PDB file of C-alpha atoms in Angstrom:
ATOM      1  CA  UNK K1345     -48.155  -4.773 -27.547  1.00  0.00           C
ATOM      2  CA  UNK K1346     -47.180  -1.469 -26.827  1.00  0.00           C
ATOM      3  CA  UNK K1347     -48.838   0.603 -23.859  1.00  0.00           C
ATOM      4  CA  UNK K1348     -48.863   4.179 -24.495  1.00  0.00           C
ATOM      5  CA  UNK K1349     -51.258   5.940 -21.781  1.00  0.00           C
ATOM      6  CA  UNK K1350     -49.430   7.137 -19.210  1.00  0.00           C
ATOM      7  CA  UNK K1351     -51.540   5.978 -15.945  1.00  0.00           C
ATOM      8  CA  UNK K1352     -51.915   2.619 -18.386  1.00  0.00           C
ATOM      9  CA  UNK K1353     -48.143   2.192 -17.876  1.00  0.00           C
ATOM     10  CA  UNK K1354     -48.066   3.026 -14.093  1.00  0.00           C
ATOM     11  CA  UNK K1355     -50.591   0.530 -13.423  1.00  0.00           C
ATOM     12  CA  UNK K1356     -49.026  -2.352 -15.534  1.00  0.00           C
ATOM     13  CA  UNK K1357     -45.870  -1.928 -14.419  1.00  0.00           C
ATOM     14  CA  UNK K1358     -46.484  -2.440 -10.468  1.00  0.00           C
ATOM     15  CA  UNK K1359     -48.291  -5.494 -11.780  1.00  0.00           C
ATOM     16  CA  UNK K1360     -44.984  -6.312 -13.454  1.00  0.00           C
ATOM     17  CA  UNK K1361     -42.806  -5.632 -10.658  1.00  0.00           C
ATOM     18  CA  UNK K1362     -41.401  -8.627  -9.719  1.00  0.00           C
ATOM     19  CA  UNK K1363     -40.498  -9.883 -13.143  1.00  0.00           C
ATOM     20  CA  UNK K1364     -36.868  -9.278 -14.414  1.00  0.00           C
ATOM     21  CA  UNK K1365     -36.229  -5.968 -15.841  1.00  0.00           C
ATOM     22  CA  UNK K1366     -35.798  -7.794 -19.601  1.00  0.00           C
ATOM     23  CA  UNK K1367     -39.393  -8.992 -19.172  1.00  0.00           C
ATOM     24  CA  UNK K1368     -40.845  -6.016 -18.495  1.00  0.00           C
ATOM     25  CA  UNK K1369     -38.997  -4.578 -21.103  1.00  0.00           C
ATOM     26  CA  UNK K1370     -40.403  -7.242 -23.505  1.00  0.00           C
ATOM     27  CA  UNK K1371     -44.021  -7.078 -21.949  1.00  0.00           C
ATOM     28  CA  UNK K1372     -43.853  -3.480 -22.680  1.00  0.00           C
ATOM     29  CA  UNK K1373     -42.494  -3.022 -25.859  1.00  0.00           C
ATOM     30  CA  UNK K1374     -39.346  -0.813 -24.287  1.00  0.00           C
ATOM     31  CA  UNK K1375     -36.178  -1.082 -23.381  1.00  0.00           C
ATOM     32  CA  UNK K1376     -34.556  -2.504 -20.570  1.00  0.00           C
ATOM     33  CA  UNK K1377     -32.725   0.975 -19.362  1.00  0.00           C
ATOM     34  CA  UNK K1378     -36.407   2.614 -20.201  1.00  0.00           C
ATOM     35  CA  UNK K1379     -37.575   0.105 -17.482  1.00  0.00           C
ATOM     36  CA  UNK K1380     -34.847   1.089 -14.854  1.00  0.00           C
ATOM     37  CA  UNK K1381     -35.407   4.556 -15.369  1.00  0.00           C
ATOM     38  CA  UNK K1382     -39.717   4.975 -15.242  1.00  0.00           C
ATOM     39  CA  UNK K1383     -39.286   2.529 -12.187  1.00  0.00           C
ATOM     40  CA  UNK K1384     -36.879   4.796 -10.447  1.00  0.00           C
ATOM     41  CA  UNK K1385     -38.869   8.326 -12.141  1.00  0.00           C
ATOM     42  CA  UNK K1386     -42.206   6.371 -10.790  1.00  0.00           C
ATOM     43  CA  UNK K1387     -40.754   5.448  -7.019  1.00  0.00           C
ATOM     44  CA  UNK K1388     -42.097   2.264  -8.112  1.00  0.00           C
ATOM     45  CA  UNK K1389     -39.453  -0.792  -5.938  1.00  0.00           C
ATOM     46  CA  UNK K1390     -38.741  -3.404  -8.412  1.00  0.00           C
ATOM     47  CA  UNK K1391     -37.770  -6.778  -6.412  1.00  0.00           C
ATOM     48  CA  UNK K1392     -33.746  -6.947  -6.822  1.00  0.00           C
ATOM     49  CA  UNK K1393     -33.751 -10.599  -7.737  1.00  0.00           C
ATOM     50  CA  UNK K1394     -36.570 -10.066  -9.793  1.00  0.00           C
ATOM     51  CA  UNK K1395     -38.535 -12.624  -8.368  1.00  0.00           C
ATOM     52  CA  UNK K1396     -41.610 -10.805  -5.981  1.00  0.00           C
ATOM     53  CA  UNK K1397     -41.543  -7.349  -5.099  1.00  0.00           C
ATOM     54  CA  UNK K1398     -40.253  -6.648  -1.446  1.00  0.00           C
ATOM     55  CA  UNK K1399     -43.491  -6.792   1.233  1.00  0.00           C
ATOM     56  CA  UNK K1400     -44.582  -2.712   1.604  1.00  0.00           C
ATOM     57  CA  UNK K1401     -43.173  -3.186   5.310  1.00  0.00           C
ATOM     58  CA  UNK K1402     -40.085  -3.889   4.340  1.00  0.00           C
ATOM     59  CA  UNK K1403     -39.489  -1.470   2.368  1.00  0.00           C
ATOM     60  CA  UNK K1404     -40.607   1.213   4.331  1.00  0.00           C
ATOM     61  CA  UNK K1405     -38.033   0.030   6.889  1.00  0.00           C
ATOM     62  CA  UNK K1406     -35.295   0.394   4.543  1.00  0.00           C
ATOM     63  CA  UNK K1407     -36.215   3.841   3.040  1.00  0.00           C
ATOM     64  CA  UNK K1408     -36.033   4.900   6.725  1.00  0.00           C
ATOM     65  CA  UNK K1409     -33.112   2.956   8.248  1.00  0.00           C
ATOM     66  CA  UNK K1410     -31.311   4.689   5.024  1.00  0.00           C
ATOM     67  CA  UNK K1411     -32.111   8.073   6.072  1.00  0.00           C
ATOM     68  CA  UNK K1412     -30.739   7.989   9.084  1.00  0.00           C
ATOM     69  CA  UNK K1413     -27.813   6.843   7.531  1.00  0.00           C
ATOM     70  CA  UNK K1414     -27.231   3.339   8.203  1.00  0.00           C
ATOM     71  CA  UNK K1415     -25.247   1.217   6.650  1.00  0.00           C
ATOM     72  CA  UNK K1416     -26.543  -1.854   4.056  1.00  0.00           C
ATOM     73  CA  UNK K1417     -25.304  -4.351   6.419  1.00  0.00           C
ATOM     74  CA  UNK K1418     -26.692  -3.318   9.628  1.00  0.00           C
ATOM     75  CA  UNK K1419     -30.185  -2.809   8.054  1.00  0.00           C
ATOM     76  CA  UNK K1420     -30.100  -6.149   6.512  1.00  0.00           C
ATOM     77  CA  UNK K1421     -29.439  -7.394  10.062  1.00  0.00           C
ATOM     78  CA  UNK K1422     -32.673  -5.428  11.093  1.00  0.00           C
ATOM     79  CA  UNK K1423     -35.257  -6.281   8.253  1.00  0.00           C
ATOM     80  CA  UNK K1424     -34.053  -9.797   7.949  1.00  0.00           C
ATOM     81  CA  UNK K1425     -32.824 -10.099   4.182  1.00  0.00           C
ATOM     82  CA  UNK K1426     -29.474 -10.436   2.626  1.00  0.00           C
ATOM     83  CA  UNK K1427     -27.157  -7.035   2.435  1.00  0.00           C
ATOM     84  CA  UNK K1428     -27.070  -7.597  -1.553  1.00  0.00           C
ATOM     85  CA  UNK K1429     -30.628  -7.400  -1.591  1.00  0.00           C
ATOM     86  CA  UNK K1430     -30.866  -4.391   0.245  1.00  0.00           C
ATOM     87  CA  UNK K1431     -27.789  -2.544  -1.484  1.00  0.00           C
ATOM     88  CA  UNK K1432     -29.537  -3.515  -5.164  1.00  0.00           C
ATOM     89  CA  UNK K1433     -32.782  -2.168  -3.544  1.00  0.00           C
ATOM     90  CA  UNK K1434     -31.666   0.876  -3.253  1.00  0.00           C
ATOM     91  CA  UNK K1435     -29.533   1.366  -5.647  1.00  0.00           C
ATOM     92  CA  UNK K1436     -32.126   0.780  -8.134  1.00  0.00           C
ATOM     93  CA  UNK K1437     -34.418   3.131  -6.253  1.00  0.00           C
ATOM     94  CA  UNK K1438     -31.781   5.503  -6.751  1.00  0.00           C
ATOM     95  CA  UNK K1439     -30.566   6.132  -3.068  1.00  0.00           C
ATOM     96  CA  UNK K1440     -26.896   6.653  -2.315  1.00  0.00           C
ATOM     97  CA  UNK K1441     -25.486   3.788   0.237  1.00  0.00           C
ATOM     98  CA  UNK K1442     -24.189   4.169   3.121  1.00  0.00           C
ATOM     99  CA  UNK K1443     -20.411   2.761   3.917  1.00  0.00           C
ATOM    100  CA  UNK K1444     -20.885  -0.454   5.690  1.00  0.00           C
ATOM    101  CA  UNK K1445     -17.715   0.718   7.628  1.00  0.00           C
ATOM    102  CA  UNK K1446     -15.308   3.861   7.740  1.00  0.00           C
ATOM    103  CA  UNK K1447     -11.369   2.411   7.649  1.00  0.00           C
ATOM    104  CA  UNK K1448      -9.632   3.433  10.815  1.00  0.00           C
ATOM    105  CA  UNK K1449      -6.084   4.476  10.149  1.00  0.00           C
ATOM    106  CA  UNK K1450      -3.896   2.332  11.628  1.00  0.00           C
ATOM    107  CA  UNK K1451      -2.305   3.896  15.361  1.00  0.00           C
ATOM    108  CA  UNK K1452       1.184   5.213  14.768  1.00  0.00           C
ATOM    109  CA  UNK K1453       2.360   2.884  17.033  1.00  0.00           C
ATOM    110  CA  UNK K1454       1.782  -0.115  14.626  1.00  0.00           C
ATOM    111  CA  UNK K1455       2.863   2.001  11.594  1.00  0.00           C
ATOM    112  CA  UNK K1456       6.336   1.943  13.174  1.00  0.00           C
ATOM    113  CA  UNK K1457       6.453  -1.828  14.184  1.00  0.00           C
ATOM    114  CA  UNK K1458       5.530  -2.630  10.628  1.00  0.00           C
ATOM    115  CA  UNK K1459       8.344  -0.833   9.494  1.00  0.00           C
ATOM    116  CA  UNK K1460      10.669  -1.788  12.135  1.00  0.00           C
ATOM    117  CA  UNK K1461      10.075  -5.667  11.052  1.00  0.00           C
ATOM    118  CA  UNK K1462      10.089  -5.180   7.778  1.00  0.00           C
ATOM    119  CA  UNK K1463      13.761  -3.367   8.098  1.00  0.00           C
ATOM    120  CA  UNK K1464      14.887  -6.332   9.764  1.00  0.00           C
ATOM    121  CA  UNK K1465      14.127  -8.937   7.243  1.00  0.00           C
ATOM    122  CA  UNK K1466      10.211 -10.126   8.336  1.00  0.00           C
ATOM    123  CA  UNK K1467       7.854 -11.465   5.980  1.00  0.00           C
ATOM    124  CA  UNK K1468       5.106  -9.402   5.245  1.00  0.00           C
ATOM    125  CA  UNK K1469       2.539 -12.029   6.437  1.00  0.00           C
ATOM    126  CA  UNK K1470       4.336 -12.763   9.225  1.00  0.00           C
ATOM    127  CA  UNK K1471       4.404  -8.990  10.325  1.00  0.00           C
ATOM    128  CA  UNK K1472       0.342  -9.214   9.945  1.00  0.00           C
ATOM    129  CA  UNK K1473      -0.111 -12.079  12.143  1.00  0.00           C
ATOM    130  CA  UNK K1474       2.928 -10.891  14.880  1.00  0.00           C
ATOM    131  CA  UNK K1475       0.695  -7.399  15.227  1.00  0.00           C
ATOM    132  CA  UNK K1476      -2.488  -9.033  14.576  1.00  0.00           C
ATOM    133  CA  UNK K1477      -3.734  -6.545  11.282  1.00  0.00           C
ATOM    134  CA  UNK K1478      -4.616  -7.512   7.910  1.00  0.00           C
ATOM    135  CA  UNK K1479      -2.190  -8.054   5.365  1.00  0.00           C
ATOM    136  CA  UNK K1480      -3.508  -5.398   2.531  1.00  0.00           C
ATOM    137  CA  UNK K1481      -2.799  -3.106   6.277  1.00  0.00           C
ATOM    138  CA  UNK K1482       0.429  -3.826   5.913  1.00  0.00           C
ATOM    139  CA  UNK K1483       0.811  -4.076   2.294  1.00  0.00           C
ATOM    140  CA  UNK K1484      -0.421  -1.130   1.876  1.00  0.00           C
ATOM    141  CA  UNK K1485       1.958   0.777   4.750  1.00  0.00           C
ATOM    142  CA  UNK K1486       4.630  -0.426   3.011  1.00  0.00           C
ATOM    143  CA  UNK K1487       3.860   0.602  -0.396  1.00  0.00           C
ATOM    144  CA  UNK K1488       4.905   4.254   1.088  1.00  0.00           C
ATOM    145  CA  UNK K1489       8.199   2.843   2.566  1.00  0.00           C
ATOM    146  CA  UNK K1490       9.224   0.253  -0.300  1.00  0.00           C
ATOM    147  CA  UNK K1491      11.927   2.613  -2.697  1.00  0.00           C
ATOM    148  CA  UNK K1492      11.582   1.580  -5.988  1.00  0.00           C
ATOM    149  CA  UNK K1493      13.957  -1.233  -6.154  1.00  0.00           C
ATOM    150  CA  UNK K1494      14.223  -3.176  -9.493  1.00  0.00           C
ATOM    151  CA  UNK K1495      15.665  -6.340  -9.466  1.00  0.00           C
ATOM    152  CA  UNK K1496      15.626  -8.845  -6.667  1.00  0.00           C
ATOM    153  CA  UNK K1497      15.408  -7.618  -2.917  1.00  0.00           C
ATOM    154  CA  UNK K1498      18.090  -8.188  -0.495  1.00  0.00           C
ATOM    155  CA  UNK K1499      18.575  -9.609   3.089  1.00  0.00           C
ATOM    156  CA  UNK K1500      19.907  -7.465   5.790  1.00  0.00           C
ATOM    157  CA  UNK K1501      22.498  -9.203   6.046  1.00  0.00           C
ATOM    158  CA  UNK K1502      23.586  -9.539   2.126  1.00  0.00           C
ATOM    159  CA  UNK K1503      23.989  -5.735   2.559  1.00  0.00           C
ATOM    160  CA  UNK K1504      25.548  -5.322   5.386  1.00  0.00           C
ATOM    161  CA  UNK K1505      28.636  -8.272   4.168  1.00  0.00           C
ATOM    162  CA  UNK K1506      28.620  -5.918   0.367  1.00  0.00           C
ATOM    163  CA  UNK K1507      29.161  -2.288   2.667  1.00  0.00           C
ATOM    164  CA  UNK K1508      31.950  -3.535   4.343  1.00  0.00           C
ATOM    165  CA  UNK K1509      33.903  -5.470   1.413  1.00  0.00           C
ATOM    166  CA  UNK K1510      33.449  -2.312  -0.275  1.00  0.00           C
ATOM    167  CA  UNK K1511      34.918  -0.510   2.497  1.00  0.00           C
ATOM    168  CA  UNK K1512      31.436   1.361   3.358  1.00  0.00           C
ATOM    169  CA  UNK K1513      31.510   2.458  -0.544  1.00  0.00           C
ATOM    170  CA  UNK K1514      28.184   2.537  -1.961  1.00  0.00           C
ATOM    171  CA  UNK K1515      29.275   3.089  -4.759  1.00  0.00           C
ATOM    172  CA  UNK K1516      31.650  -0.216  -5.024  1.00  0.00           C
ATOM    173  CA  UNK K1517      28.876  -2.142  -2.951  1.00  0.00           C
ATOM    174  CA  UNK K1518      26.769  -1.213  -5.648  1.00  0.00           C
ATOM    175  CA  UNK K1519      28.802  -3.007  -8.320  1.00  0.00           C
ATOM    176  CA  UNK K1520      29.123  -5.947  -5.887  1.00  0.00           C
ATOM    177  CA  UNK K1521      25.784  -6.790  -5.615  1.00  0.00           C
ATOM    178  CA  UNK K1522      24.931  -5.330  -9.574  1.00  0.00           C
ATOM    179  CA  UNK K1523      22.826  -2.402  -8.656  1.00  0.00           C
ATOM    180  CA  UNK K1524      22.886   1.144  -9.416  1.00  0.00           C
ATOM    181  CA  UNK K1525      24.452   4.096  -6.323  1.00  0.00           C
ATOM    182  CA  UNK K1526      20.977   4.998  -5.950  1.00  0.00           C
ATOM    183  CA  UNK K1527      19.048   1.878  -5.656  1.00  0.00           C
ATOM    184  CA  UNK K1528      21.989   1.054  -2.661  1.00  0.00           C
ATOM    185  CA  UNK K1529      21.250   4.250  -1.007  1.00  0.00           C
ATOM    186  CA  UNK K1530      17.391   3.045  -1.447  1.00  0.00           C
ATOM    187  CA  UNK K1531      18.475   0.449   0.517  1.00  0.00           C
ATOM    188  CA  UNK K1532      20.606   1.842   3.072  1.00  0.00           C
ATOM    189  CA  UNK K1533      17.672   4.168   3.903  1.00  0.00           C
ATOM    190  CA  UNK K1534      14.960   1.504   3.970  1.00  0.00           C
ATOM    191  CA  UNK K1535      16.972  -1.190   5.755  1.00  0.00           C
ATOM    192  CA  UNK K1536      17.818   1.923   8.629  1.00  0.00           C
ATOM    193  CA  UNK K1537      22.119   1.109   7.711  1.00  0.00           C
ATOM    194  CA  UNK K1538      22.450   5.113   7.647  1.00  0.00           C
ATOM    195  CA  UNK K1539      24.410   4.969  10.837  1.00  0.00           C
ATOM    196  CA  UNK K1540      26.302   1.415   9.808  1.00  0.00           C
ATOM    197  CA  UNK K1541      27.698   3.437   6.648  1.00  0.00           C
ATOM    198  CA  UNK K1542      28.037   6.179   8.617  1.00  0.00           C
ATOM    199  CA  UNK K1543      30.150   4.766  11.728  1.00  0.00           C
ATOM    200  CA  UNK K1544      31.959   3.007   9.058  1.00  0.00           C
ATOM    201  CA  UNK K1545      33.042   5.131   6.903  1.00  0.00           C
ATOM    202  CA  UNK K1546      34.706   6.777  10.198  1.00  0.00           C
ATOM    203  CA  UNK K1547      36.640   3.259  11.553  1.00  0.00           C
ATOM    204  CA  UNK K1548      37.746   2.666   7.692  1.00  0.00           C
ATOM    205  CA  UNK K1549      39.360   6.226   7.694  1.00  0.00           C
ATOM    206  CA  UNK K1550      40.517   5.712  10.562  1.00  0.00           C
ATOM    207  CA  UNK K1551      42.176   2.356   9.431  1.00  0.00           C
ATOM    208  CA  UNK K1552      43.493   4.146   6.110  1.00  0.00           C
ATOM    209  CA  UNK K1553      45.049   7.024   7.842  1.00  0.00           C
ATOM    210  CA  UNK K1554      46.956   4.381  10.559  1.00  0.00           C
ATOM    211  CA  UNK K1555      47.871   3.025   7.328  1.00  0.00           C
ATOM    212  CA  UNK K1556      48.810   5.949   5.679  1.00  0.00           C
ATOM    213  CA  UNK K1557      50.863   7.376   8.405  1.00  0.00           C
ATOM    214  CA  UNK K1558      52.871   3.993   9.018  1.00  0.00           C
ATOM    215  CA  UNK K1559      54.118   4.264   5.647  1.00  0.00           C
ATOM    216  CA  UNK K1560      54.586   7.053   5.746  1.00  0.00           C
ATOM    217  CA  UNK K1561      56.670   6.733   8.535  1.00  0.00           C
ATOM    218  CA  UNK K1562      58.530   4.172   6.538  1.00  0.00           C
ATOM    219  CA  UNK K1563      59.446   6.530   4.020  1.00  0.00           C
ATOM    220  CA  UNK K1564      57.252   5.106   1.211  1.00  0.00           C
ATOM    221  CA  UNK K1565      56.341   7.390  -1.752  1.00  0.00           C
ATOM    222  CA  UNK K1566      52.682   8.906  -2.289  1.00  0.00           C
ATOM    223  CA  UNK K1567      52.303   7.032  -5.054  1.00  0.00           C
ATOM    224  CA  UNK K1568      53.342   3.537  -3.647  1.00  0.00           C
ATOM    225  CA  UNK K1569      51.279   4.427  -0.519  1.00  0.00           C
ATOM    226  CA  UNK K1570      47.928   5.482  -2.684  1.00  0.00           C
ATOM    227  CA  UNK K1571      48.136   2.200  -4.292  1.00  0.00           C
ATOM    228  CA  UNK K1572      48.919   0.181  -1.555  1.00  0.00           C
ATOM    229  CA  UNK K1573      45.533   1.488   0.676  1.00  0.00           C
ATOM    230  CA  UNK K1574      43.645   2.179  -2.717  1.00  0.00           C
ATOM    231  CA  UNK K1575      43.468   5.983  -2.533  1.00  0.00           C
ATOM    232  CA  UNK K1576      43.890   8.623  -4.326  1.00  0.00           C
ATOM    233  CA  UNK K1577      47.262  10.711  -4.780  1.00  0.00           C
ATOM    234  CA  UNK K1578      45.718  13.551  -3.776  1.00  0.00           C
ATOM    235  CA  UNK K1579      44.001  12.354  -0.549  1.00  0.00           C
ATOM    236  CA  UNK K1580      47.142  10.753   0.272  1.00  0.00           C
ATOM    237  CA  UNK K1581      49.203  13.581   0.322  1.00  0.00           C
ATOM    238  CA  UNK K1582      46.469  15.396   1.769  1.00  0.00           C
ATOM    239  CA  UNK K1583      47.152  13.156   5.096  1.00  0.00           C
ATOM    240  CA  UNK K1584      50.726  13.530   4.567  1.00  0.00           C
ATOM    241  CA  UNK K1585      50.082  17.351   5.338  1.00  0.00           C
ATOM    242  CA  UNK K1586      48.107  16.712   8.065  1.00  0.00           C
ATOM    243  CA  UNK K1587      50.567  14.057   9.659  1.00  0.00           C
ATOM    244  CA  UNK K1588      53.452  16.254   9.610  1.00  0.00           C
ATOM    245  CA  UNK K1589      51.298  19.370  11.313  1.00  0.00           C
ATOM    246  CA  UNK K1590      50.331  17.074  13.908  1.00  0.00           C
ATOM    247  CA  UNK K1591      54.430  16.456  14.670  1.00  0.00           C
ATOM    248  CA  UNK K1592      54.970  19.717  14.716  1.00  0.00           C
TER     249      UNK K1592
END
């Protein structure tokens, strides 16, 4: 049967407070949201587990440990009772809770061993138990770092063997190893190979212009010589120029 007199309703539902809220509900001939929100309008504590209210003591103790601020955790160390029982509590009493912690950002330090390790081929679990973080720490550090790389993801070494077959082309390593010019630059950037290509793009000029000029020196055309160290005519004669300046 319905209760319709306001101070009626008070009255009945402390008595009903540690029932479940679909109990009351039923008891009172409302619904179960109705229940949740006269409880909370009334600053009447239902028990969270719906079993018996929380002791007046108790309760007071929370209220005031979450003024101040503290977190769910520590006062459920204080009063004694689970952390989900005191979280529901006041949640359902409508009080904001507190963090249990505040995340620390990891020291820049660490930031730069992760990455270090993970540029030279480490696990990801194995870099969170070598710098003793968590692994979402380190997951999540590297979600900033990782390019993004479709397809499979390759050793340091794989890349290094691909740049120098190619002859420090990015380009040509690309097509070795089936991925795009930018995804290998993705690469060459995470992997820290910017001074590898670099220094070896120098030695393999070098190498083509020894080349070059010992042909050249041979009196070999421009266009046997371009095809011979895989170059184009005009670079080729390019070096010719220069050669022949340097004589002089």
């Amino acid at each position: 049967m319905a209760i319709n007199k306001a101070k009626d309703i008070v009255k009945e539902m402390k008595k009903l407070a540690h029932l479940p809220a679909r109990d009351i509900a039923k008891k009172l001939g409302i619904a179960v949201p109705t229940v949740y929100m006269r409880f909370k309008k009334l600053g009447i504590p239902m028990s969270p587990r719906g079993n018996k209210p929380l002791p007046d003591k108790i309760v007071n103790e929370i209220l005031n440990l979450s003024a101040y601020g503290m977190p769910v955790k520590k006062i459920a160390e204080t009063v004694k009772i689970s952390p989900v029982t005191v979280r529901k509590f006041l949640k359902e009493s409508g009080i904001a809770v507190a963090e249990d912690y505040i995340k620390k950002p990891l020291p820049e330090a660490t930031v730069t061993k992760i990455e270090t390790l993970y540029k030279n081929g480490y696990k990801t679990s194995e870099i969170a138990q070598k710098l003793n973080v968590s692994l979402s720490a380190v997951n999540k550090r590297l979600k900033r770092l990782e390019p993004l790389i479709v397809g499979r993801k390759y050793k340091l070494v794989e890349l290094q063997m691909a740049i120098e077959k190619a002859g420090f082309n990015l380009s040509k390593a690309g097509e070795l190893l089936g991925i795009s010019r930018a995804n290998m630059s993705d690469y060459v950037s995470r992997y820290a190979l910017d001074d590898f290509v670099r220094e070896g793009k120098k030695a393999a000029r070098i190498n083509t212009d020894k080349k070059i000029e010992k042909m050249l020196a041979e009196k070999k055309t421009i266009g046997e010589i371009a095809d011979a160290v895989g170059k184009p005519l005009k670079y080729v004669a390019a070096a010719a120029v220069r050669f022949e300046k340097n004589r002089k």
